[in-house]
Amino acid sequence: MTTAALQGKLESFRLPDVLTFLASAKKKGTLKLEGDEKKESYVFFDNGAVVYAGSNQESFRLSGILMRKKKITRAQHDAIEKLMESAGGRFGQIAVQQGILTDPQLYDFLKIQVSEIIYDCFVWKSGNFYFTDDLELPPYAVTIAVDLSNLIMEGARRITEWEECLRLLPDNRVVYRVVSNPDTDKITLSLEEWKILFLINGRRTLEELCHDAEDDPFNVYRVVYGLLANKLIEPAPPLAADDSQPPMTTPMPAMMDETFRQAPANFSNDSTVSELPARDDTSLLVSSDAKLSLSDVVKMTVAQVSVIGGELNGTVYPLTEQEYLIGRGRDNQIQLNDLGVSGRHARIYRGPEGYVIEDLKSRNGTWLNGARVYHSQLAEGDTVRVGATDLRFNVLYE
């Protein structure tokens, strides 16, 4: 038996983390998974890509999948089983010979069989894994071509129990932030999933995210788990000391209650869906709703903010990336040495209709054209005030 090059327990290393590591290392070989009740599955890698999977579970036989998908009847199933007992052969091949399936349909369902095996492994509560460098695909194997990120997101969508979500994300006080320069264009999400990703700002706890998303907490948990497993988001570090101090006594302009009630961001369903490559099985293996990449959802806008007044007067910050943080801390792309500005005060991010300003629970608030805001779309010529600093927003290109 070939010695395992990598092994461990699924309680310590979640399967998405193991798959992501093997993909990033461009590994070629076989990942064996052992679960409870003598369950065994195999995931085959070629140059870091998942190309095939197999299982010893009866429920993942092709015949069972065809029955669940209502592609064959019980009578057809039993007739094929009898032919297999008397003359041998494989279930799919006999189904084609009998005219029940076409060759293209058989290939598609064999690929679905592979994906169903992988999705099942994502929610195993315990087990062991072993990776060996040998790759010997079965002669009947039909390989798949689908981005691993999309497989992981679809696995998260398949979680069916609230208790499973709580096991995967046990602490609702955790604050998540989007990782630096995530490769979001390689992953396709549904419109609702993009909405939740846009709300992750390094300040909201998971509990607050469930409230602000205006979605079922169960769905929010599933989406957050998928984004976390894909390393698109990560737990945010604790707040700096200056962000937890009492508010300063700097005078602020008067406001009315209605300035605090922000309309939700406008997400349109009219986005053009990017066509996938002809040999990409993503559309076959994942949810039909998850078709939107980042470029489909956001409006491409090139803009800038300029400091008005003070010692930084005239300083220009070009806006070309997805997100910019504003604050006194050194990790902010727009760093302001203003005592009225929090360590992380606000963020500007590219949303569906252009750039959006969002307050990050700052001490003195974020003000747009004289009114305090928490989340608001930016328009040409808008003035944003943080602390005692004014920033002018200008659109250069849409």
Tab-separated table of N, CA and C in Angstrom, residues 130-194:
chain	number	residue	atom	x	y	z
A	130	TYR	N	-6.681	10.489	4.054
A	130	TYR	CA	-5.346	10.059	3.656
A	130	TYR	C	-5.148	10.456	2.192
A	131	PHE	N	-4.059	11.153	1.914
A	131	PHE	CA	-3.762	11.518	0.529
A	131	PHE	C	-2.498	10.805	0.075
A	132	THR	N	-2.584	10.130	-1.049
A	132	THR	CA	-1.436	9.460	-1.655
A	132	THR	C	-1.176	10.053	-3.024
A	133	ASP	N	0.071	9.968	-3.463
A	133	ASP	CA	0.462	10.609	-4.714
A	133	ASP	C	0.138	9.791	-5.957
A	134	ASP	N	-0.435	8.599	-5.797
A	134	ASP	CA	-0.771	7.788	-6.964
A	134	ASP	C	-2.177	8.114	-7.450
A	135	LEU	N	-2.341	8.205	-8.762
A	135	LEU	CA	-3.640	8.507	-9.373
A	135	LEU	C	-3.963	7.416	-10.381
A	136	GLU	N	-4.894	6.555	-10.010
A	136	GLU	CA	-5.347	5.497	-10.908
A	136	GLU	C	-6.865	5.567	-10.998
A	137	LEU	N	-7.337	6.281	-12.005
A	137	LEU	CA	-8.774	6.411	-12.190
A	137	LEU	C	-9.363	5.098	-12.675
A	138	PRO	N	-10.566	4.739	-12.212
A	138	PRO	CA	-11.236	3.551	-12.740
A	138	PRO	C	-11.450	3.685	-14.241
A	139	PRO	N	-11.447	2.587	-14.981
A	139	PRO	CA	-11.595	2.669	-16.445
A	139	PRO	C	-12.912	3.293	-16.890
A	140	TYR	N	-13.934	3.233	-16.043
A	140	TYR	CA	-15.246	3.776	-16.395
A	140	TYR	C	-15.430	5.217	-15.909
A	141	ALA	N	-14.407	5.799	-15.309
A	141	ALA	CA	-14.532	7.133	-14.709
A	141	ALA	C	-14.847	8.182	-15.764
A	142	VAL	N	-15.794	9.053	-15.441
A	142	VAL	CA	-16.101	10.223	-16.265
A	142	VAL	C	-15.690	11.442	-15.462
A	143	THR	N	-14.659	12.134	-15.916
A	143	THR	CA	-14.089	13.231	-15.133
A	143	THR	C	-14.955	14.480	-15.232
A	144	ILE	N	-14.809	15.337	-14.221
A	144	ILE	CA	-15.550	16.597	-14.178
A	144	ILE	C	-14.581	17.759	-14.338
A	145	ALA	N	-15.112	18.884	-14.766
A	145	ALA	CA	-14.335	20.118	-14.887
A	145	ALA	C	-15.150	21.235	-14.253
A	146	VAL	N	-14.872	21.498	-12.983
A	146	VAL	CA	-15.627	22.526	-12.262
A	146	VAL	C	-14.689	23.163	-11.245
A	147	ASP	N	-14.791	24.472	-11.089
A	147	ASP	CA	-13.928	25.177	-10.156
A	147	ASP	C	-14.214	24.717	-8.732
A	148	LEU	N	-13.141	24.472	-7.970
A	148	LEU	CA	-13.298	23.974	-6.604
A	148	LEU	C	-14.093	24.938	-5.730
A	149	SER	N	-13.913	26.239	-5.941
A	149	SER	CA	-14.657	27.224	-5.142
A	149	SER	C	-16.153	27.034	-5.298
A	150	ASN	N	-16.594	26.771	-6.516
A	150	ASN	CA	-18.021	26.571	-6.744
A	150	ASN	C	-18.510	25.255	-6.144
A	151	LEU	N	-17.662	24.218	-6.154
A	151	LEU	CA	-18.038	22.971	-5.500
A	151	LEU	C	-18.229	23.182	-3.996
A	152	ILE	N	-17.329	23.966	-3.379
A	152	ILE	CA	-17.424	24.214	-1.939
A	152	ILE	C	-18.686	25.022	-1.618
A	153	MET	N	-18.970	26.057	-2.423
A	153	MET	CA	-20.181	26.851	-2.181
A	153	MET	C	-21.423	25.992	-2.331
A	154	GLU	N	-21.440	25.112	-3.322
A	154	GLU	CA	-22.614	24.250	-3.511
A	154	GLU	C	-22.741	23.276	-2.354
A	155	GLY	N	-21.603	22.792	-1.830
A	155	GLY	CA	-21.657	21.934	-0.652
A	155	GLY	C	-22.292	22.647	0.528
A	156	ALA	N	-21.975	23.941	0.689
A	156	ALA	CA	-22.587	24.724	1.771
A	156	ALA	C	-24.082	24.883	1.540
A	157	ARG	N	-24.500	25.026	0.287
A	157	ARG	CA	-25.935	25.169	-0.008
A	157	ARG	C	-26.706	23.894	0.315
A	158	ARG	N	-26.014	22.763	0.312
A	158	ARG	CA	-26.693	21.487	0.537
A	158	ARG	C	-26.935	21.189	2.012
A	159	ILE	N	-26.386	22.008	2.903
A	159	ILE	CA	-26.642	21.792	4.326
A	159	ILE	C	-28.136	21.963	4.580
A	160	THR	N	-28.749	20.986	5.226
A	160	THR	CA	-30.211	20.988	5.360
A	160	THR	C	-30.709	21.158	6.791
A	161	GLU	N	-29.800	21.206	7.767
A	161	GLU	CA	-30.249	21.273	9.150
A	161	GLU	C	-29.619	22.463	9.868
A	162	TRP	N	-30.449	23.147	10.645
A	162	TRP	CA	-29.979	24.285	11.437
A	162	TRP	C	-28.909	23.846	12.432
A	163	GLU	N	-29.061	22.660	13.016
A	163	GLU	CA	-28.074	22.175	13.978
A	163	GLU	C	-26.706	22.023	13.324
A	164	GLU	N	-26.692	21.645	12.057
A	164	GLU	CA	-25.426	21.504	11.349
A	164	GLU	C	-24.756	22.860	11.163
A	165	CYS	N	-25.549	23.894	10.886
A	165	CYS	CA	-25.007	25.245	10.751
A	165	CYS	C	-24.387	25.705	12.068
A	166	LEU	N	-25.067	25.436	13.175
A	166	LEU	CA	-24.549	25.849	14.477
A	166	LEU	C	-23.283	25.086	14.841
A	167	ARG	N	-23.163	23.856	14.377
A	167	ARG	CA	-21.941	23.091	14.625
A	167	ARG	C	-20.768	23.673	13.839
A	168	LEU	N	-21.025	24.082	12.597
A	168	LEU	CA	-19.968	24.603	11.742
A	168	LEU	C	-19.564	26.020	12.141
A	169	LEU	N	-20.542	26.817	12.622
A	169	LEU	CA	-20.281	28.201	13.043
A	169	LEU	C	-20.862	28.392	14.445
A	170	PRO	N	-20.183	27.910	15.468
A	170	PRO	CA	-20.790	27.872	16.810
A	170	PRO	C	-20.857	29.216	17.517
A	171	ASP	N	-20.070	30.220	17.103
A	171	ASP	CA	-20.007	31.495	17.832
A	171	ASP	C	-20.623	32.609	16.985
A	172	ASN	N	-21.800	33.108	17.386
A	172	ASN	CA	-22.452	34.168	16.607
A	172	ASN	C	-21.904	35.555	16.926
A	173	ARG	N	-20.890	35.630	17.818
A	173	ARG	CA	-20.269	36.918	18.121
A	173	ARG	C	-19.047	37.194	17.250
A	174	VAL	N	-18.682	36.238	16.415
A	174	VAL	CA	-17.515	36.415	15.547
A	174	VAL	C	-17.800	37.501	14.510
A	175	VAL	N	-16.799	38.341	14.272
A	175	VAL	CA	-16.879	39.371	13.243
A	175	VAL	C	-16.023	38.930	12.059
A	176	TYR	N	-16.590	38.981	10.862
A	176	TYR	CA	-15.853	38.572	9.668
A	176	TYR	C	-15.538	39.787	8.801
A	177	ARG	N	-14.470	39.666	8.029
A	177	ARG	CA	-14.103	40.678	7.044
A	177	ARG	C	-13.732	39.977	5.748
A	178	VAL	N	-13.847	40.694	4.639
A	178	VAL	CA	-13.443	40.156	3.350
A	178	VAL	C	-11.921	40.126	3.301
A	179	VAL	N	-11.349	39.026	2.808
A	179	VAL	CA	-9.893	38.918	2.754
A	179	VAL	C	-9.341	39.893	1.717
A	180	SER	N	-8.074	40.238	1.856
A	180	SER	CA	-7.446	41.165	0.918
A	180	SER	C	-7.357	40.535	-0.464
A	181	ASN	N	-7.804	41.276	-1.468
A	181	ASN	CA	-7.729	40.854	-2.869
A	181	ASN	C	-8.250	39.442	-3.109
A	182	PRO	N	-9.481	39.139	-2.697
A	182	PRO	CA	-10.014	37.802	-2.978
A	182	PRO	C	-10.291	37.641	-4.468
A	183	ASP	N	-10.131	36.417	-4.958
A	183	ASP	CA	-10.379	36.156	-6.378
A	183	ASP	C	-11.855	35.864	-6.567
A	184	THR	N	-12.686	36.896	-6.429
A	184	THR	CA	-14.132	36.697	-6.443
A	184	THR	C	-14.698	36.437	-7.826
A	185	ASP	N	-13.959	36.759	-8.893
A	185	ASP	CA	-14.527	36.574	-10.220
A	185	ASP	C	-14.502	35.123	-10.673
A	186	LYS	N	-13.788	34.253	-9.935
A	186	LYS	CA	-13.765	32.852	-10.329
A	186	LYS	C	-14.939	32.085	-9.719
A	187	ILE	N	-15.672	32.727	-8.825
A	187	ILE	CA	-16.761	32.054	-8.139
A	187	ILE	C	-18.086	32.676	-8.538
A	188	THR	N	-19.090	31.843	-8.736
A	188	THR	CA	-20.416	32.331	-9.099
A	188	THR	C	-21.368	32.108	-7.931
A	189	LEU	N	-22.094	33.167	-7.565
A	189	LEU	CA	-23.027	33.121	-6.451
A	189	LEU	C	-24.408	33.530	-6.929
A	190	SER	N	-25.389	33.270	-6.096
A	190	SER	CA	-26.728	33.784	-6.366
A	190	SER	C	-26.786	35.243	-5.930
A	191	LEU	N	-27.827	35.937	-6.347
A	191	LEU	CA	-27.976	37.344	-5.977
A	191	LEU	C	-28.047	37.506	-4.464
A	192	GLU	N	-28.774	36.613	-3.776
A	192	GLU	CA	-28.907	36.698	-2.328
A	192	GLU	C	-27.562	36.483	-1.639
A	193	GLU	N	-26.722	35.606	-2.194
A	193	GLU	CA	-25.410	35.362	-1.600
A	193	GLU	C	-24.494	36.568	-1.771
A	194	TRP	N	-24.577	37.244	-2.921
A	194	TRP	CA	-23.780	38.462	-3.110
A	194	TRP	C	-24.213	39.546	-2.123
